[in-house]
Amino acid sequence: MAEMETIQMKLADMHVDLETAALTVYRAAWARDHAEGRRTTAEASMAKLVGTEAAFRIIDSAVQLFGGRGVTRGCIIEQLFRDIRAFRIYEGASEVQKLILGRHLVRNLRP
Ligand SMILES: Cc1cc2nc3c(=O)[nH]c(=O)nc-3n(C[C@H](O)[C@H](O)[C@H](O)COP(=O)(O)OP(=O)(O)OC[C@H]3O[C@@H](n4cnc5c(N)ncnc54)[C@H](O)[C@@H]3O)c2cc1C
């Protein structure tokens, strides 16, 4: 399977998602370390949103790659799919992260 171009493209998408999410998290951590009293809510919110949405796309692709085994109870991929799905809900659902970011943008773009 790994020799098929369509599979390699899927792996590339998964890798880009993973690296993008990691960079967003590192940026938020860096911003927090260098905040000097400034709030870093927007950076943290973006890291949570990008990280959890990317994680979901990655595990969804993994399920697809595993075929029937990917949705079979007892398979680690199926377990991860259910676990990662929850990340988009708790500690601030994705919609709530977007609200936080939207408010931040409106507040900071006002003249
Ligand atoms: C696996 C798991 C572990 C958890 N662990 C903990 C824990 O350790 N401690 C703890 O306190 N809680 C925990 N929770 C609870 C978790 O924080 C809540 O499920 C989460 O805050 C969402 O609240 P809710 O389930 O009441 O959904 P609701 O608040 O009813 O939201 C339902 C959905 O509506 C949408 N939504 C919500 N608000 C808005 C909005 N303002 N605008 C647009 N859309 C919106 C989102 O899609 C959201 O998923 C856990 C939940 C899960 C699934």
PDB file of C-alpha atoms and ligand atoms in Angstrom:
ATOM      1  CA  MET A   1       0.000   0.000   0.000  1.00  0.00           C
ATOM      2  CA  ALA A   2       2.799   2.406   0.896  1.00  0.00           C
ATOM      3  CA  GLU A   3       4.006   2.313  -2.725  1.00  0.00           C
ATOM      4  CA  MET A   4       0.703   3.762  -4.011  1.00  0.00           C
ATOM      5  CA  GLU A   5       0.811   7.483  -4.822  1.00  0.00           C
ATOM      6  CA  THR A   6      -2.671   8.109  -3.417  1.00  0.00           C
ATOM      7  CA  ILE A   7      -1.580   6.596  -0.084  1.00  0.00           C
ATOM      8  CA  GLN A   8       1.633   8.633  -0.085  1.00  0.00           C
ATOM      9  CA  MET A   9      -0.406  11.798  -0.681  1.00  0.00           C
ATOM     10  CA  LYS A  10      -2.627  10.925   2.276  1.00  0.00           C
ATOM     11  CA  LEU A  11       0.481  10.337   4.423  1.00  0.00           C
ATOM     12  CA  ALA A  12       1.847  13.722   3.275  1.00  0.00           C
ATOM     13  CA  ASP A  13      -1.414  15.444   4.300  1.00  0.00           C
ATOM     14  CA  MET A  14      -1.262  13.732   7.701  1.00  0.00           C
ATOM     15  CA  HIS A  15       2.372  14.767   8.154  1.00  0.00           C
ATOM     16  CA  VAL A  16       1.679  18.404   7.204  1.00  0.00           C
ATOM     17  CA  ASP A  17      -1.255  18.474   9.650  1.00  0.00           C
ATOM     18  CA  LEU A  18       0.948  17.062  12.425  1.00  0.00           C
ATOM     19  CA  GLU A  19       3.827  19.477  11.815  1.00  0.00           C
ATOM     20  CA  THR A  20       1.484  22.480  11.500  1.00  0.00           C
ATOM     21  CA  ALA A  21      -0.209  21.584  14.769  1.00  0.00           C
ATOM     22  CA  ALA A  22       3.157  21.096  16.511  1.00  0.00           C
ATOM     23  CA  LEU A  23       4.412  24.484  15.293  1.00  0.00           C
ATOM     24  CA  THR A  24       1.228  26.187  16.503  1.00  0.00           C
ATOM     25  CA  VAL A  25       1.638  24.610  19.942  1.00  0.00           C
ATOM     26  CA  TYR A  26       5.361  25.563  20.106  1.00  0.00           C
ATOM     27  CA  ARG A  27       4.425  29.142  19.118  1.00  0.00           C
ATOM     28  CA  ALA A  28       1.851  29.328  21.921  1.00  0.00           C
ATOM     29  CA  ALA A  29       4.374  27.932  24.407  1.00  0.00           C
ATOM     30  CA  TRP A  30       7.002  30.433  23.223  1.00  0.00           C
ATOM     31  CA  ALA A  31       4.495  33.305  23.487  1.00  0.00           C
ATOM     32  CA  ARG A  32       3.616  32.239  27.036  1.00  0.00           C
ATOM     33  CA  ASP A  33       7.284  31.994  28.051  1.00  0.00           C
ATOM     34  CA  HIS A  34       7.955  35.500  26.687  1.00  0.00           C
ATOM     35  CA  ALA A  35       4.611  37.090  27.627  1.00  0.00           C
ATOM     36  CA  GLU A  36       5.954  39.499  30.283  1.00  0.00           C
ATOM     37  CA  GLY A  37       2.441  40.045  31.615  1.00  0.00           C
ATOM     38  CA  ARG A  38       0.721  40.090  28.228  1.00  0.00           C
ATOM     39  CA  ARG A  39      -2.238  37.715  27.841  1.00  0.00           C
ATOM     40  CA  THR A  40      -1.638  34.775  25.489  1.00  0.00           C
ATOM     41  CA  THR A  41      -5.223  33.523  25.331  1.00  0.00           C
ATOM     42  CA  ALA A  42      -5.403  33.852  21.524  1.00  0.00           C
ATOM     43  CA  GLU A  43      -2.204  31.840  20.965  1.00  0.00           C
ATOM     44  CA  ALA A  44      -3.387  29.121  23.399  1.00  0.00           C
ATOM     45  CA  SER A  45      -6.817  29.056  21.818  1.00  0.00           C
ATOM     46  CA  MET A  46      -5.362  28.705  18.326  1.00  0.00           C
ATOM     47  CA  ALA A  47      -3.070  25.892  19.485  1.00  0.00           C
ATOM     48  CA  LYS A  48      -6.016  24.007  20.987  1.00  0.00           C
ATOM     49  CA  LEU A  49      -8.152  24.530  17.872  1.00  0.00           C
ATOM     50  CA  VAL A  50      -5.466  23.688  15.293  1.00  0.00           C
ATOM     51  CA  GLY A  51      -4.075  20.781  17.342  1.00  0.00           C
ATOM     52  CA  THR A  52      -7.354  19.027  17.987  1.00  0.00           C
ATOM     53  CA  GLU A  53      -8.793  19.568  14.494  1.00  0.00           C
ATOM     54  CA  ALA A  54      -5.531  18.288  12.961  1.00  0.00           C
ATOM     55  CA  ALA A  55      -5.490  15.298  15.310  1.00  0.00           C
ATOM     56  CA  PHE A  56      -9.007  14.428  14.238  1.00  0.00           C
ATOM     57  CA  ARG A  57      -8.197  14.647  10.513  1.00  0.00           C
ATOM     58  CA  ILE A  58      -5.098  12.485  11.065  1.00  0.00           C
ATOM     59  CA  ILE A  59      -6.899   9.740  12.980  1.00  0.00           C
ATOM     60  CA  ASP A  60      -9.799   9.852  10.509  1.00  0.00           C
ATOM     61  CA  SER A  61      -7.288   9.221   7.686  1.00  0.00           C
ATOM     62  CA  ALA A  62      -5.687   6.437   9.724  1.00  0.00           C
ATOM     63  CA  VAL A  63      -9.085   4.749  10.121  1.00  0.00           C
ATOM     64  CA  GLN A  64      -9.544   4.972   6.343  1.00  0.00           C
ATOM     65  CA  LEU A  65      -6.092   3.464   5.722  1.00  0.00           C
ATOM     66  CA  PHE A  66      -6.813   0.573   8.089  1.00  0.00           C
ATOM     67  CA  GLY A  67     -10.113  -0.170   6.341  1.00  0.00           C
ATOM     68  CA  GLY A  68     -12.456  -2.480   8.268  1.00  0.00           C
ATOM     69  CA  ARG A  69      -9.865  -3.075  10.986  1.00  0.00           C
ATOM     70  CA  GLY A  70      -9.892   0.678  11.681  1.00  0.00           C
ATOM     71  CA  VAL A  71     -13.451   0.503  12.988  1.00  0.00           C
ATOM     72  CA  THR A  72     -13.150  -2.828  14.778  1.00  0.00           C
ATOM     73  CA  ARG A  73     -13.388  -2.662  18.560  1.00  0.00           C
ATOM     74  CA  GLY A  74     -10.079  -3.723  20.088  1.00  0.00           C
ATOM     75  CA  CYS A  75      -8.006  -2.152  17.305  1.00  0.00           C
ATOM     76  CA  ILE A  76      -5.818   0.702  18.635  1.00  0.00           C
ATOM     77  CA  ILE A  77      -6.885   2.912  15.709  1.00  0.00           C
ATOM     78  CA  GLU A  78     -10.561   2.569  16.665  1.00  0.00           C
ATOM     79  CA  GLN A  79      -9.700   3.387  20.297  1.00  0.00           C
ATOM     80  CA  LEU A  80      -7.702   6.455  19.238  1.00  0.00           C
ATOM     81  CA  PHE A  81     -10.500   7.603  16.927  1.00  0.00           C
ATOM     82  CA  ARG A  82     -12.956   7.703  19.829  1.00  0.00           C
ATOM     83  CA  ASP A  83     -10.442   9.275  22.242  1.00  0.00           C
ATOM     84  CA  ILE A  84      -9.329  11.966  19.793  1.00  0.00           C
ATOM     85  CA  ARG A  85     -12.892  12.792  18.748  1.00  0.00           C
ATOM     86  CA  ALA A  86     -13.511  13.974  22.323  1.00  0.00           C
ATOM     87  CA  PHE A  87     -10.599  16.473  22.150  1.00  0.00           C
ATOM     88  CA  ARG A  88     -12.727  18.678  19.880  1.00  0.00           C
ATOM     89  CA  ILE A  89     -15.354  18.955  22.639  1.00  0.00           C
ATOM     90  CA  TYR A  90     -13.701  19.222  26.044  1.00  0.00           C
ATOM     91  CA  GLU A  91     -11.481  21.974  27.474  1.00  0.00           C
ATOM     92  CA  GLY A  92     -13.370  24.372  25.180  1.00  0.00           C
ATOM     93  CA  ALA A  93     -15.106  22.972  22.085  1.00  0.00           C
ATOM     94  CA  SER A  94     -13.705  24.016  18.695  1.00  0.00           C
ATOM     95  CA  GLU A  95     -16.611  26.441  18.254  1.00  0.00           C
ATOM     96  CA  VAL A  96     -15.732  28.080  21.570  1.00  0.00           C
ATOM     97  CA  GLN A  97     -12.067  28.432  20.511  1.00  0.00           C
ATOM     98  CA  LYS A  98     -13.245  30.161  17.321  1.00  0.00           C
ATOM     99  CA  LEU A  99     -15.417  32.506  19.400  1.00  0.00           C
ATOM    100  CA  ILE A 100     -12.416  33.390  21.568  1.00  0.00           C
ATOM    101  CA  LEU A 101     -10.274  34.022  18.479  1.00  0.00           C
ATOM    102  CA  GLY A 102     -13.002  35.986  16.727  1.00  0.00           C
ATOM    103  CA  ARG A 103     -13.499  38.251  19.745  1.00  0.00           C
ATOM    104  CA  HIS A 104      -9.748  38.729  20.033  1.00  0.00           C
ATOM    105  CA  LEU A 105      -9.506  39.744  16.362  1.00  0.00           C
ATOM    106  CA  VAL A 106     -12.423  42.177  16.563  1.00  0.00           C
ATOM    107  CA  ARG A 107     -11.033  43.747  19.757  1.00  0.00           C
ATOM    108  CA  ASN A 108      -7.548  44.139  18.319  1.00  0.00           C
ATOM    109  CA  LEU A 109      -8.525  45.260  14.818  1.00  0.00           C
ATOM    110  CA  ARG A 110     -10.666  48.161  16.081  1.00  0.00           C
ATOM    111  CA  PRO A 111      -8.964  51.512  15.451  1.00  0.00           C
TER     112      PRO A 111
HETATM  113  C1  LIG B   1     -13.934  12.488  27.440  1.00  0.00           C
HETATM  114  C2  LIG B   1     -14.364  13.710  28.218  1.00  0.00           C
HETATM  115  C3  LIG B   1     -13.668  14.043  29.364  1.00  0.00           C
HETATM  116  C4  LIG B   1     -14.056  15.153  30.113  1.00  0.00           C
HETATM  117  N1  LIG B   1     -13.343  15.432  31.240  1.00  0.00           N
HETATM  118  C5  LIG B   1     -13.718  16.468  31.994  1.00  0.00           C
HETATM  119  C6  LIG B   1     -13.007  16.781  33.222  1.00  0.00           C
HETATM  120  O1  LIG B   1     -12.023  16.108  33.588  1.00  0.00           O
HETATM  121  N2  LIG B   1     -13.418  17.830  33.967  1.00  0.00           N
HETATM  122  C7  LIG B   1     -14.478  18.598  33.589  1.00  0.00           C
HETATM  123  O2  LIG B   1     -14.814  19.542  34.292  1.00  0.00           O
HETATM  124  N3  LIG B   1     -15.164  18.323  32.454  1.00  0.00           N
HETATM  125  C8  LIG B   1     -14.821  17.293  31.648  1.00  0.00           C
HETATM  126  N4  LIG B   1     -15.522  17.022  30.499  1.00  0.00           N
HETATM  127  C9  LIG B   1     -16.661  17.848  30.163  1.00  0.00           C
HETATM  128  C10 LIG B   1     -16.316  18.802  29.048  1.00  0.00           C
HETATM  129  O3  LIG B   1     -15.535  19.892  29.504  1.00  0.00           O
HETATM  130  C11 LIG B   1     -17.637  19.271  28.423  1.00  0.00           C
HETATM  131  O4  LIG B   1     -18.186  18.153  27.724  1.00  0.00           O
HETATM  132  C12 LIG B   1     -17.414  20.435  27.474  1.00  0.00           C
HETATM  133  O5  LIG B   1     -17.117  21.619  28.201  1.00  0.00           O
HETATM  134  C13 LIG B   1     -18.653  20.713  26.621  1.00  0.00           C
HETATM  135  O6  LIG B   1     -19.756  20.907  27.451  1.00  0.00           O
HETATM  136  P1  LIG B   1     -21.089  20.080  27.208  1.00  0.00           P
HETATM  137  O7  LIG B   1     -20.756  18.632  27.049  1.00  0.00           O
HETATM  138  O8  LIG B   1     -22.045  20.498  28.262  1.00  0.00           O
HETATM  139  O9  LIG B   1     -21.615  20.573  25.788  1.00  0.00           O
HETATM  140  P2  LIG B   1     -22.343  21.951  25.471  1.00  0.00           P
HETATM  141  O10 LIG B   1     -21.731  23.079  26.224  1.00  0.00           O
HETATM  142  O11 LIG B   1     -23.804  21.704  25.577  1.00  0.00           O
HETATM  143  O12 LIG B   1     -21.920  22.114  23.950  1.00  0.00           O
HETATM  144  C14 LIG B   1     -22.358  21.170  22.965  1.00  0.00           C
HETATM  145  C15 LIG B   1     -21.777  21.581  21.635  1.00  0.00           C
HETATM  146  O13 LIG B   1     -22.322  22.844  21.274  1.00  0.00           O
HETATM  147  C16 LIG B   1     -21.352  23.608  20.597  1.00  0.00           C
HETATM  148  N5  LIG B   1     -21.177  24.881  21.320  1.00  0.00           N
HETATM  149  C17 LIG B   1     -21.043  25.067  22.650  1.00  0.00           C
HETATM  150  N6  LIG B   1     -20.934  26.369  22.965  1.00  0.00           N
HETATM  151  C18 LIG B   1     -21.028  27.028  21.774  1.00  0.00           C
HETATM  152  C19 LIG B   1     -20.983  28.392  21.408  1.00  0.00           C
HETATM  153  N7  LIG B   1     -20.846  29.355  22.331  1.00  0.00           N
HETATM  154  N8  LIG B   1     -21.086  28.716  20.112  1.00  0.00           N
HETATM  155  C20 LIG B   1     -21.222  27.760  19.162  1.00  0.00           C
HETATM  156  N9  LIG B   1     -21.290  26.441  19.445  1.00  0.00           N
HETATM  157  C21 LIG B   1     -21.176  26.085  20.728  1.00  0.00           C
HETATM  158  C22 LIG B   1     -20.087  22.788  20.534  1.00  0.00           C
HETATM  159  O14 LIG B   1     -20.031  22.080  19.315  1.00  0.00           O
HETATM  160  C23 LIG B   1     -20.273  21.807  21.660  1.00  0.00           C
HETATM  161  O15 LIG B   1     -19.556  20.622  21.434  1.00  0.00           O
HETATM  162  C24 LIG B   1     -15.155  15.947  29.705  1.00  0.00           C
HETATM  163  C25 LIG B   1     -15.818  15.619  28.518  1.00  0.00           C
HETATM  164  C26 LIG B   1     -15.441  14.534  27.773  1.00  0.00           C
HETATM  165  C27 LIG B   1     -16.191  14.206  26.483  1.00  0.00           C
END
